[in-house]
Amino acid sequence: MKRNSLYCIICLVTFMCSEHLFGQKPKQLPNIIVIFMDDMGYGDVGSYGATGYTTPNIDQMAKEGMRFTDFYAAQPICTVSRGALLTGCYPNRIGLKGALTPGSKVGLNSNEVTIPELLKTKNYTTAIVGKWHLGDAQQFLPLQHGFDQYFGLPYSNDMWNKTDLGEPVVDSNRGRARNPPLPLMEGNKIIRTIDNMEDMSMLTTWYTERAVRFISENKGKPFFLYLAHTMPHIPLAVSNKFKGKSERGMYGDVMMEIDWSVGEILRTLKKEGIDRNTLVVFTSDNGPRLMYGNHAGSAGGLREGKTTTWEGGVREDCIVRWPDVVPSGTVNNALSSTIDLLPTFAYITGAALPDHKIDGVNIIELFKGNKKAQPRTEFLYYFNNNDLEAVRKNNWKLVFPHNYNTVIVPGKDGRVGKGQKVSTGLALYDLTKDPAEKNDLSKQYPDVVEELTQVANKAREDLGDDLTGKKGANRREPGIRN
């Protein structure tokens, strides 16, 4: 009895001394939240230059955390960007391309390891609220890829049997007429359909309520929440509490409601006492869909937007907040990407990385504010099936000859505008001095062109390149519908 009492005293003293030496009590693994926007432009948040509306909650998050200036989505369109985020891989490595349509025969392969699957090895509770878009067959849905809970849409909100204005599709030969009603899902089941713009206007509110509930119910154990907002993807819709509130019209109203949602998440973390031990990442899947004019966001001075590999298509807002780790009010100019989140989360939690090859790198030193850290020096700009359209190394970007779509006449009030396919030749840009990609320096710096060409050649051997007829040695197959 005395021996046991003495042992307890020794343990208590050891614990108190260690607390004194290290300055804090042992903590559980951090909660992780990723807030993923849809078609949000680089200039659509106040701290990145938005005008005509305010985003005070997101801006406060930047003041309390870190704002990245050179953070990239893996590709400039929905499905592939989401697959890259969740697997830490360039999407062409895992066999994904474009944006999957309802009833697609392919989806995310079950052999790929996702962030929630990785975190579940460390006993995390996992949930996705919002848009999935990695296959709508049951084998491809979130519960089959590591998520404990799922509430949201299986694909984009314009993939329904209505027009962009929510009107019935009259011509039965149009593609949308063949789409099923837009399903809202709980787990593997459809719980209702989104049948009109009034239903659509409630999505941000419903997502927010579900996310807040998940946080409160799981505050006592580590959790991963992937909040993948449907907005501001068209068709735009906003609840009555924000309708007509901005000077920017419907798009501004939608962004103000998104900001409210972010505020609700952050307030819940503080209310539940888990604020300081929760890592929150806010970013977007690709740039603005400029063809929709005033219903599209702003690229913030960057060139082009969604569906292009110019900077406006893939460079994204990214704000990271983690009070006990990330220094407040900081700006980070280091090159980084959504594919870097999986290996970073693995490092933070001590989870093992997948056995197969991934493309992300651990950027925890960036989160910590280490100004000398440079974990990533290169980035590959792939698009379409497997076109290597550009490469970046440090501040230099080399663009290869390719075609892309540009806007000729912007749309208005939810109606699509007119575009045109154009082409570019070989071009070199210094993104530090010229993020708008206006001044081609390829003739002035042939040595840099050669250096980046070697980066591209290495990528072509690994991942292939349809533009030069290379197959690539290390691409994997997507999942095939049973």
GROMACS .gro file of C-alpha atoms in nm:
model
  482
    1MET     CA    1   0.000   0.000   0.000
    2LYS     CA    2   0.280   0.241   0.093
    3ARG     CA    3   0.473   0.138  -0.217
    4ASN     CA    4   0.170   0.218  -0.435
    5SER     CA    5   0.122   0.554  -0.261
    6LEU     CA    6   0.489   0.638  -0.311
    7TYR     CA    7   0.462   0.546  -0.680
    8CYS     CA    8   0.160   0.776  -0.722
    9ILE     CA    9   0.346   1.064  -0.555
   10ILE     CA   10   0.647   1.014  -0.784
   11CYS     CA   11   0.421   1.014  -1.093
   12LEU     CA   12   0.245   1.330  -0.977
   13VAL     CA   13   0.574   1.513  -0.911
   14THR     CA   14   0.711   1.401  -1.248
   15PHE     CA   15   0.396   1.529  -1.424
   16MET     CA   16   0.413   1.865  -1.243
   17CYS     CA   17   0.781   1.907  -1.324
   18SER     CA   18   0.731   1.824  -1.690
   19GLU     CA   19   0.442   2.072  -1.705
   20HIS     CA   20   0.670   2.337  -1.553
   21LEU     CA   21   0.958   2.254  -1.790
   22PHE     CA   22   0.754   2.245  -2.108
   23GLY     CA   23   0.512   2.522  -2.013
   24GLN     CA   24   0.192   2.338  -2.097
   25LYS     CA   25  -0.014   2.035  -2.010
   26PRO     CA   26  -0.014   1.735  -2.244
   27LYS     CA   27  -0.286   1.782  -2.506
   28GLN     CA   28  -0.490   1.554  -2.724
   29LEU     CA   29  -0.417   1.554  -3.095
   30PRO     CA   30  -0.545   1.871  -3.264
   31ASN     CA   31  -0.882   1.890  -3.432
   32ILE     CA   32  -0.854   1.968  -3.804
   33ILE     CA   33  -1.107   2.159  -4.015
   34VAL     CA   34  -1.073   2.224  -4.389
   35ILE     CA   35  -1.320   2.479  -4.530
   36PHE     CA   36  -1.318   2.434  -4.907
   37MET     CA   37  -1.489   2.688  -5.131
   38ASP     CA   38  -1.619   2.625  -5.483
   39ASP     CA   39  -1.517   2.858  -5.771
   40MET     CA   40  -1.405   3.137  -5.536
   41GLY     CA   41  -1.163   3.385  -5.693
   42TYR     CA   42  -0.829   3.499  -5.553
   43GLY     CA   43  -0.975   3.846  -5.493
   44ASP     CA   44  -1.301   3.739  -5.325
   45VAL     CA   45  -1.204   3.782  -4.958
   46GLY     CA   46  -1.149   4.115  -4.786
   47SER     CA   47  -0.790   4.042  -4.687
   48TYR     CA   48  -0.716   3.957  -5.051
   49GLY     CA   49  -0.876   4.274  -5.187
   50ALA     CA   50  -1.250   4.208  -5.221
   51THR     CA   51  -1.471   4.514  -5.272
   52GLY     CA   52  -1.847   4.570  -5.264
   53TYR     CA   53  -1.899   4.350  -4.961
   54THR     CA   54  -1.721   4.260  -4.639
   55THR     CA   55  -1.589   3.932  -4.497
   56PRO     CA   56  -1.510   4.027  -4.135
   57ASN     CA   57  -1.496   3.672  -3.997
   58ILE     CA   58  -1.258   3.544  -4.264
   59ASP     CA   59  -1.049   3.860  -4.230
   60GLN     CA   60  -1.034   3.809  -3.853
   61MET     CA   61  -0.919   3.455  -3.916
   62ALA     CA   62  -0.632   3.600  -4.124
   63LYS     CA   63  -0.546   3.846  -3.844
   64GLU     CA   64  -0.530   3.560  -3.596
   65GLY     CA   65  -0.345   3.328  -3.832
   66MET     CA   66  -0.148   3.315  -4.156
   67ARG     CA   67  -0.240   3.425  -4.507
   68PHE     CA   68  -0.069   3.252  -4.800
   69THR     CA   69  -0.003   3.437  -5.126
   70ASP     CA   70   0.129   3.153  -5.347
   71PHE     CA   71  -0.099   2.863  -5.260
   72TYR     CA   72  -0.230   2.642  -5.542
   73ALA     CA   73  -0.513   2.405  -5.618
   74ALA     CA   74  -0.386   2.104  -5.812
   75GLN     CA   75  -0.602   2.173  -6.119
   76PRO     CA   76  -0.860   2.439  -6.216
   77ILE     CA   77  -1.180   2.233  -6.200
   78CYS     CA   78  -1.397   2.056  -5.942
   79THR     CA   79  -1.343   1.679  -5.931
   80VAL     CA   80  -0.971   1.675  -5.988
   81SER     CA   81  -0.907   1.952  -5.737
   82ARG     CA   82  -1.099   1.765  -5.466
   83GLY     CA   83  -0.932   1.433  -5.540
   84ALA     CA   84  -0.593   1.603  -5.510
   85LEU     CA   85  -0.679   1.766  -5.177
   86LEU     CA   86  -0.795   1.440  -5.019
   87THR     CA   87  -0.514   1.216  -5.151
   88GLY     CA   88  -0.209   1.446  -5.160
   89CYS     CA   89  -0.158   1.357  -5.527
   90TYR     CA   90  -0.175   1.535  -5.859
   91PRO     CA   91  -0.513   1.414  -5.990
   92ASN     CA   92  -0.368   1.273  -6.311
   93ARG     CA   93  -0.156   1.041  -6.094
   94ILE     CA   94  -0.474   0.886  -5.952
   95GLY     CA   95  -0.653   0.864  -6.287
   96LEU     CA   96  -0.901   1.149  -6.242
   97LYS     CA   97  -0.983   1.419  -6.496
   98GLY     CA   98  -1.229   1.707  -6.532
   99ALA     CA   99  -1.559   1.718  -6.348
  100LEU     CA  100  -1.754   1.394  -6.309
  101THR     CA  101  -2.119   1.398  -6.416
  102PRO     CA  102  -2.412   1.220  -6.247
  103GLY     CA  103  -2.393   0.845  -6.304
  104SER     CA  104  -2.024   0.855  -6.394
  105LYS     CA  105  -1.862   0.517  -6.453
  106VAL     CA  106  -1.547   0.623  -6.268
  107GLY     CA  107  -1.465   0.770  -5.929
  108LEU     CA  108  -1.204   0.777  -5.655
  109ASN     CA  109  -1.028   0.440  -5.640
  110SER     CA  110  -1.062   0.257  -5.309
  111ASN     CA  111  -0.688   0.188  -5.320
  112GLU     CA  112  -0.612   0.557  -5.271
  113VAL     CA  113  -0.558   0.674  -4.912
  114THR     CA  114  -0.755   0.983  -4.816
  115ILE     CA  115  -0.702   1.233  -4.534
  116PRO     CA  116  -0.988   1.087  -4.324
  117GLU     CA  117  -0.859   0.731  -4.373
  118LEU     CA  118  -0.515   0.843  -4.262
  119LEU     CA  119  -0.650   1.026  -3.958
  120LYS     CA  120  -0.872   0.737  -3.854
  121THR     CA  121  -0.555   0.539  -3.782
  122LYS     CA  122  -0.513   0.794  -3.500
  123ASN     CA  123  -0.872   0.751  -3.378
  124TYR     CA  124  -1.013   1.066  -3.534
  125THR     CA  125  -1.386   1.103  -3.590
  126THR     CA  126  -1.438   1.225  -3.947
  127ALA     CA  127  -1.714   1.407  -4.134
  128ILE     CA  128  -1.775   1.576  -4.467
  129VAL     CA  129  -2.043   1.840  -4.496
  130GLY     CA  130  -2.111   1.975  -4.844
  131LYS     CA  131  -2.000   1.885  -5.194
  132TRP     CA  132  -1.824   1.554  -5.267
  133HIS     CA  133  -1.784   1.520  -5.648
  134LEU     CA  134  -1.560   1.212  -5.660
  135GLY     CA  135  -1.822   0.971  -5.792
  136ASP     CA  136  -2.189   0.923  -5.701
  137ALA     CA  137  -2.207   0.543  -5.708
  138GLN     CA  138  -2.220   0.409  -5.353
  139GLN     CA  139  -1.871   0.256  -5.381
  140PHE     CA  140  -1.731   0.605  -5.444
  141LEU     CA  141  -1.922   0.799  -5.177
  142PRO     CA  142  -1.755   0.946  -4.863
  143LEU     CA  143  -1.848   0.667  -4.618
  144GLN     CA  144  -1.646   0.429  -4.836
  145HIS     CA  145  -1.342   0.659  -4.822
  146GLY     CA  146  -1.286   0.713  -4.451
  147PHE     CA  147  -1.564   0.948  -4.346
  148ASP     CA  148  -1.789   0.852  -4.056
  149GLN     CA  149  -2.056   1.104  -4.156
  150TYR     CA  150  -2.170   1.266  -4.479
  151PHE     CA  151  -2.428   1.536  -4.540
  152GLY     CA  152  -2.438   1.719  -4.873
  153LEU     CA  153  -2.450   1.699  -5.252
  154PRO     CA  154  -2.266   1.426  -5.446
  155TYR     CA  155  -2.164   1.671  -5.723
  156SER     CA  156  -2.199   2.032  -5.840
  157ASN     CA  157  -2.525   2.218  -5.790
  158ASP     CA  158  -2.559   2.293  -6.164
  159MET     CA  159  -2.576   1.920  -6.240
  160TRP     CA  160  -2.953   1.909  -6.205
  161ASN     CA  161  -3.253   1.902  -6.438
  162LYS     CA  162  -3.294   2.282  -6.431
  163THR     CA  163  -3.132   2.582  -6.598
  164ASP     CA  164  -2.880   2.806  -6.423
  165LEU     CA  165  -3.176   3.020  -6.319
  166GLY     CA  166  -3.364   2.726  -6.170
  167GLU     CA  167  -3.614   2.705  -6.457
  168PRO     CA  168  -3.731   2.378  -6.615
  169VAL     CA  169  -3.523   2.254  -6.907
  170VAL     CA  170  -3.763   2.256  -7.201
  171ASP     CA  171  -3.552   2.097  -7.474
  172SER     CA  172  -3.532   1.725  -7.395
  173ASN     CA  173  -3.217   1.698  -7.607
  174ARG     CA  174  -3.020   1.922  -7.374
  175GLY     CA  175  -2.785   1.740  -7.141
  176ARG     CA  176  -2.941   1.869  -6.821
  177ALA     CA  177  -3.278   1.724  -6.912
  178ARG     CA  178  -3.123   1.381  -6.861
  179ASN     CA  179  -2.997   1.465  -6.511
  180PRO     CA  180  -3.187   1.334  -6.209
  181PRO     CA  181  -3.321   1.577  -5.948
  182LEU     CA  182  -3.037   1.722  -5.740
  183PRO     CA  183  -2.994   1.489  -5.438
  184LEU     CA  184  -2.917   1.596  -5.083
  185MET     CA  185  -2.758   1.297  -4.910
  186GLU     CA  186  -2.716   1.170  -4.555
  187GLY     CA  187  -2.460   0.892  -4.548
  188ASN     CA  188  -2.528   0.667  -4.847
  189LYS     CA  189  -2.894   0.767  -4.883
  190ILE     CA  190  -3.081   1.048  -5.056
  191ILE     CA  191  -3.291   1.225  -4.792
  192ARG     CA  192  -3.450   1.486  -5.020
  193THR     CA  193  -3.402   1.664  -5.351
  194ILE     CA  194  -3.316   2.026  -5.423
  195ASP     CA  195  -3.597   2.120  -5.661
  196ASN     CA  196  -3.585   2.498  -5.688
  197MET     CA  197  -3.383   2.809  -5.604
  198GLU     CA  198  -3.552   2.840  -5.265
  199ASP     CA  199  -3.415   2.498  -5.171
  200MET     CA  200  -3.077   2.596  -5.313
  201SER     CA  201  -3.072   2.911  -5.101
  202MET     CA  202  -3.073   2.703  -4.782
  203LEU     CA  203  -2.761   2.495  -4.856
  204THR     CA  204  -2.510   2.724  -4.684
  205THR     CA  205  -2.731   2.743  -4.375
  206TRP     CA  206  -2.792   2.368  -4.364
  207TYR     CA  207  -2.423   2.293  -4.408
  208THR     CA  208  -2.329   2.537  -4.133
  209GLU     CA  209  -2.584   2.397  -3.888
  210ARG     CA  210  -2.463   2.043  -3.952
  211ALA     CA  211  -2.097   2.141  -3.917
  212VAL     CA  212  -2.161   2.322  -3.588
  213ARG     CA  213  -2.349   2.020  -3.456
  214PHE     CA  214  -2.065   1.787  -3.549
  215ILE     CA  215  -1.811   2.006  -3.367
  216SER     CA  216  -2.021   2.024  -3.051
  217GLU     CA  217  -2.091   1.651  -3.047
  218ASN     CA  218  -1.723   1.561  -3.088
  219LYS     CA  219  -1.549   1.827  -2.881
  220GLY     CA  220  -1.405   1.572  -2.638
  221LYS     CA  221  -1.204   1.376  -2.893
  222PRO     CA  222  -0.996   1.461  -3.201
  223PHE     CA  223  -1.201   1.517  -3.516
  224PHE     CA  224  -1.156   1.601  -3.882
  225LEU     CA  225  -1.424   1.814  -4.049
  226TYR     CA  226  -1.421   1.874  -4.425
  227LEU     CA  227  -1.669   2.156  -4.492
  228ALA     CA  228  -1.695   2.174  -4.870
  229HIS     CA  229  -1.930   2.460  -4.952
  230THR     CA  230  -2.141   2.443  -5.266
  231MET     CA  231  -2.122   2.822  -5.308
  232PRO     CA  232  -2.017   3.040  -5.483
  233HIS     CA  233  -2.051   2.789  -5.769
  234ILE     CA  234  -2.342   2.877  -5.999
  235PRO     CA  235  -2.637   2.874  -5.976
  236LEU     CA  236  -2.595   3.125  -5.694
  237ALA     CA  237  -2.850   3.127  -5.415
  238VAL     CA  238  -2.855   3.297  -5.077
  239SER     CA  239  -3.088   3.280  -4.777
  240ASN     CA  240  -3.313   3.570  -4.681
  241LYS     CA  241  -3.080   3.675  -4.401
  242PHE     CA  242  -2.822   3.795  -4.656
  243LYS     CA  243  -3.027   3.863  -4.967
  244GLY     CA  244  -2.965   4.218  -5.092
  245LYS     CA  245  -2.708   4.295  -4.819
  246SER     CA  246  -2.406   4.368  -5.038
  247GLU     CA  247  -2.319   4.631  -5.298
  248ARG     CA  248  -2.197   4.354  -5.528
  249GLY     CA  249  -2.534   4.193  -5.595
  250MET     CA  250  -2.599   3.822  -5.561
  251TYR     CA  251  -2.232   3.724  -5.562
  252GLY     CA  252  -2.153   3.960  -5.275
  253ASP     CA  253  -2.456   3.837  -5.082
  254VAL     CA  254  -2.338   3.477  -5.122
  255MET     CA  255  -1.987   3.563  -5.003
  256MET     CA  256  -2.127   3.746  -4.700
  257GLU     CA  257  -2.324   3.435  -4.608
  258ILE     CA  258  -2.013   3.219  -4.647
  259ASP     CA  259  -1.834   3.461  -4.415
  260TRP     CA  260  -2.117   3.422  -4.164
  261SER     CA  261  -2.069   3.045  -4.188
  262VAL     CA  262  -1.697   3.072  -4.114
  263GLY     CA  263  -1.782   3.293  -3.817
  264GLU     CA  264  -2.023   3.031  -3.682
  265ILE     CA  265  -1.752   2.765  -3.703
  266LEU     CA  266  -1.495   2.979  -3.522
  267ARG     CA  267  -1.746   3.089  -3.256
  268THR     CA  268  -1.841   2.727  -3.189
  269LEU     CA  269  -1.477   2.631  -3.139
  270LYS     CA  270  -1.440   2.905  -2.878
  271LYS     CA  271  -1.771   2.821  -2.712
  272GLU     CA  272  -1.671   2.456  -2.677
  273GLY     CA  273  -1.326   2.543  -2.540
  274ILE     CA  274  -1.134   2.378  -2.825
  275ASP     CA  275  -1.036   2.688  -3.018
  276ARG     CA  276  -0.664   2.685  -2.942
  277ASN     CA  277  -0.620   2.318  -3.028
  278THR     CA  278  -0.799   2.329  -3.362
  279LEU     CA  279  -0.625   2.381  -3.696
  280VAL     CA  280  -0.853   2.552  -3.949
  281VAL     CA  281  -0.762   2.582  -4.319
  282PHE     CA  282  -0.971   2.803  -4.551
  283THR     CA  283  -0.914   2.778  -4.928
  284SER     CA  284  -1.085   2.706  -5.263
  285ASP     CA  285  -1.093   2.437  -5.532
  286ASN     CA  286  -1.018   2.664  -5.829
  287GLY     CA  287  -1.053   3.019  -5.953
  288PRO     CA  288  -1.364   3.214  -6.059
  289ARG     CA  289  -1.595   3.104  -6.342
  290LEU     CA  290  -1.555   3.431  -6.530
  291MET     CA  291  -1.799   3.334  -6.806
  292TYR     CA  292  -2.081   3.423  -6.564
  293GLY     CA  293  -1.986   3.788  -6.531
  294ASN     CA  294  -2.148   3.947  -6.225
  295HIS     CA  295  -2.232   3.601  -6.087
  296ALA     CA  296  -1.862   3.512  -6.087
  297GLY     CA  297  -1.584   3.610  -5.852
  298SER     CA  298  -1.269   3.810  -5.908
  299ALA     CA  299  -0.926   3.671  -5.991
  300GLY     CA  300  -0.779   3.965  -5.799
  301GLY     CA  301  -0.562   4.089  -6.085
  302LEU     CA  302  -0.439   3.743  -6.182
  303ARG     CA  303  -0.476   3.621  -6.539
  304GLU     CA  304  -0.790   3.430  -6.648
  305GLY     CA  305  -0.991   3.198  -6.419
  306LYS     CA  306  -1.146   2.853  -6.385
  307THR     CA  307  -1.058   2.591  -6.650
  308THR     CA  308  -0.724   2.757  -6.726
  309THR     CA  309  -0.379   2.704  -6.579
  310TRP     CA  310  -0.304   3.074  -6.578
  311GLU     CA  311  -0.264   3.200  -6.223
  312GLY     CA  312  -0.628   3.307  -6.193
  313GLY     CA  313  -0.737   2.948  -6.246
  314VAL     CA  314  -0.527   2.776  -5.982
  315ARG     CA  315  -0.374   3.025  -5.738
  316GLU     CA  316  -0.604   3.033  -5.436
  317ASP     CA  317  -0.670   3.223  -5.118
  318CYS     CA  318  -0.547   3.020  -4.823
  319ILE     CA  319  -0.577   3.119  -4.458
  320VAL     CA  320  -0.451   2.894  -4.179
  321ARG     CA  321  -0.543   2.947  -3.814
  322TRP     CA  322  -0.405   2.742  -3.523
  323PRO     CA  323  -0.347   2.967  -3.219
  324ASP     CA  324  -0.094   2.748  -3.039
  325VAL     CA  325   0.122   2.698  -3.350
  326VAL     CA  326   0.059   2.949  -3.631
  327PRO     CA  327   0.188   3.302  -3.556
  328SER     CA  328  -0.094   3.557  -3.582
  329GLY     CA  329  -0.114   3.827  -3.845
  330THR     CA  330   0.150   3.672  -4.071
  331VAL     CA  331   0.178   3.649  -4.449
  332ASN     CA  332   0.360   3.360  -4.616
  333ASN     CA  333   0.491   3.389  -4.973
  334ALA     CA  334   0.629   3.035  -4.999
  335LEU     CA  335   0.509   2.806  -5.277
  336SER     CA  336   0.254   2.554  -5.145
  337SER     CA  337  -0.053   2.359  -5.253
  338THR     CA  338  -0.360   2.169  -5.141
  339ILE     CA  339  -0.169   1.846  -5.212
  340ASP     CA  340   0.061   1.940  -4.923
  341LEU     CA  341  -0.214   1.919  -4.663
  342LEU     CA  342  -0.228   1.539  -4.636
  343PRO     CA  343   0.143   1.493  -4.556
  344THR     CA  344   0.130   1.791  -4.320
  345PHE     CA  345  -0.167   1.645  -4.131
  346ALA     CA  346   0.016   1.312  -4.119
  347TYR     CA  347   0.317   1.478  -3.958
  348ILE     CA  348   0.105   1.671  -3.709
  349THR     CA  349  -0.082   1.362  -3.592
  350GLY     CA  350   0.195   1.104  -3.627
  351ALA     CA  351  -0.002   0.906  -3.884
  352ALA     CA  352   0.189   0.698  -4.137
  353LEU     CA  353   0.197   0.818  -4.497
  354PRO     CA  354   0.053   0.591  -4.770
  355ASP     CA  355   0.280   0.321  -4.911
  356HIS     CA  356   0.224   0.444  -5.265
  357LYS     CA  357   0.375   0.761  -5.417
  358ILE     CA  358   0.217   1.095  -5.334
  359ASP     CA  359   0.310   1.442  -5.456
  360GLY     CA  360   0.251   1.656  -5.148
  361VAL     CA  361   0.520   1.769  -4.906
  362ASN     CA  362   0.506   1.850  -4.535
  363ILE     CA  363   0.463   2.228  -4.489
  364ILE     CA  364   0.444   2.238  -4.108
  365GLU     CA  365   0.747   2.471  -4.097
  366LEU     CA  366   0.548   2.722  -4.303
  367PHE     CA  367   0.262   2.696  -4.055
  368LYS     CA  368   0.508   2.764  -3.774
  369GLY     CA  369   0.629   3.081  -3.947
  370ASN     CA  370   0.979   2.961  -4.033
  371LYS     CA  371   1.080   3.221  -4.292
  372LYS     CA  372   1.374   3.015  -4.414
  373ALA     CA  373   1.164   2.708  -4.485
  374GLN     CA  374   1.105   2.616  -4.849
  375PRO     CA  375   0.957   2.266  -4.850
  376ARG     CA  376   0.823   2.302  -5.206
  377THR     CA  377   1.021   2.458  -5.492
  378GLU     CA  378   0.831   2.319  -5.791
  379PHE     CA  379   0.471   2.293  -5.906
  380LEU     CA  380   0.317   2.125  -6.213
  381TYR     CA  381   0.023   2.283  -6.396
  382TYR     CA  382  -0.167   1.991  -6.551
  383PHE     CA  383  -0.515   2.013  -6.707
  384ASN     CA  384  -0.759   1.829  -6.935
  385ASN     CA  385  -0.686   1.457  -6.951
  386ASN     CA  386  -0.311   1.485  -6.893
  387ASP     CA  387  -0.178   1.805  -7.051
  388LEU     CA  388   0.128   1.957  -6.885
  389GLU     CA  389   0.055   2.320  -6.968
  390ALA     CA  390   0.315   2.487  -6.743
  391VAL     CA  391   0.569   2.432  -6.466
  392ARG     CA  392   0.687   2.655  -6.185
  393LYS     CA  393   1.022   2.655  -6.007
  394ASN     CA  394   1.071   2.910  -5.733
  395ASN     CA  395   0.955   3.243  -5.882
  396TRP     CA  396   0.968   3.132  -6.246
  397LYS     CA  397   0.678   2.989  -6.447
  398LEU     CA  398   0.730   2.836  -6.790
  399VAL     CA  399   0.415   2.806  -7.002
  400PHE     CA  400   0.409   2.554  -7.287
  401PRO     CA  401   0.209   2.600  -7.610
  402HIS     CA  402  -0.155   2.502  -7.552
  403ASN     CA  403  -0.515   2.606  -7.616
  404TYR     CA  404  -0.747   2.749  -7.352
  405ASN     CA  405  -1.086   2.916  -7.329
  406THR     CA  406  -1.116   3.287  -7.259
  407VAL     CA  407  -1.421   3.508  -7.204
  408ILE     CA  408  -1.533   3.730  -7.493
  409VAL     CA  409  -1.866   3.851  -7.355
  410PRO     CA  410  -1.933   3.801  -6.982
  411GLY     CA  411  -2.275   3.674  -6.877
  412LYS     CA  412  -2.512   3.861  -6.651
  413ASP     CA  413  -2.746   3.775  -6.364
  414GLY     CA  414  -2.694   3.400  -6.386
  415ARG     CA  415  -2.680   3.368  -6.764
  416VAL     CA  416  -2.364   3.233  -6.920
  417GLY     CA  417  -2.161   3.458  -7.151
  418LYS     CA  418  -1.961   3.378  -7.462
  419GLY     CA  419  -1.614   3.235  -7.476
  420GLN     CA  420  -1.353   3.160  -7.737
  421LYS     CA  421  -1.073   2.908  -7.766
  422VAL     CA  422  -0.736   3.077  -7.804
  423SER     CA  423  -0.378   2.960  -7.793
  424THR     CA  424  -0.052   3.057  -7.630
  425GLY     CA  425   0.305   2.984  -7.729
  426LEU     CA  426   0.605   2.920  -7.508
  427ALA     CA  427   0.635   3.192  -7.244
  428LEU     CA  428   0.832   3.259  -6.926
  429TYR     CA  429   0.709   3.474  -6.637
  430ASP     CA  430   0.865   3.599  -6.317
  431LEU     CA  431   0.570   3.555  -6.080
  432THR     CA  432   0.728   3.760  -5.804
  433LYS     CA  433   0.735   4.072  -6.021
  434ASP     CA  434   0.460   3.978  -6.266
  435PRO     CA  435   0.184   3.763  -6.108
  436ALA     CA  436  -0.055   3.882  -6.382
  437GLU     CA  437   0.161   3.705  -6.643
  438LYS     CA  438   0.189   3.999  -6.882
  439ASN     CA  439   0.559   4.009  -6.967
  440ASP     CA  440   0.711   3.711  -7.148
  441LEU     CA  441   1.080   3.686  -7.056
  442SER     CA  442   1.164   3.366  -7.244
  443LYS     CA  443   1.400   3.535  -7.488
  444GLN     CA  444   1.584   3.724  -7.212
  445TYR     CA  445   1.640   3.416  -6.995
  446PRO     CA  446   1.705   3.111  -7.217
  447ASP     CA  447   1.895   2.943  -6.933
  448VAL     CA  448   1.586   2.960  -6.710
  449VAL     CA  449   1.374   2.820  -6.994
  450GLU     CA  450   1.614   2.527  -7.022
  451GLU     CA  451   1.614   2.470  -6.645
  452LEU     CA  452   1.233   2.459  -6.627
  453THR     CA  453   1.217   2.244  -6.939
  454GLN     CA  454   1.417   1.985  -6.749
  455VAL     CA  455   1.162   2.003  -6.465
  456ALA     CA  456   0.891   1.937  -6.724
  457ASN     CA  457   1.081   1.649  -6.882
  458LYS     CA  458   1.114   1.480  -6.543
  459ALA     CA  459   0.738   1.524  -6.485
  460ARG     CA  460   0.662   1.380  -6.829
  461GLU     CA  461   0.859   1.066  -6.751
  462ASP     CA  462   0.671   1.027  -6.422
  463LEU     CA  463   0.315   1.142  -6.503
  464GLY     CA  464   0.314   1.174  -6.880
  465ASP     CA  465   0.199   1.461  -7.099
  466ASP     CA  466  -0.060   1.441  -7.376
  467LEU     CA  467   0.075   1.762  -7.534
  468THR     CA  468   0.405   1.588  -7.613
  469GLY     CA  469   0.275   1.231  -7.644
  470LYS     CA  470   0.433   1.101  -7.322
  471LYS     CA  471   0.245   0.829  -7.131
  472GLY     CA  472   0.427   0.846  -6.797
  473ALA     CA  473   0.541   0.552  -6.586
  474ASN     CA  474   0.365   0.614  -6.256
  475ARG     CA  475  -0.003   0.687  -6.310
  476ARG     CA  476  -0.270   0.484  -6.132
  477GLU     CA  477  -0.620   0.389  -6.245
  478PRO     CA  478  -0.940   0.550  -6.115
  479GLY     CA  479  -1.210   0.345  -5.950
  480ILE     CA  480  -1.446   0.172  -6.196
  481ARG     CA  481  -1.819   0.155  -6.118
  482ASN     CA  482  -1.934  -0.198  -6.027
   0.00000   0.00000   0.00000
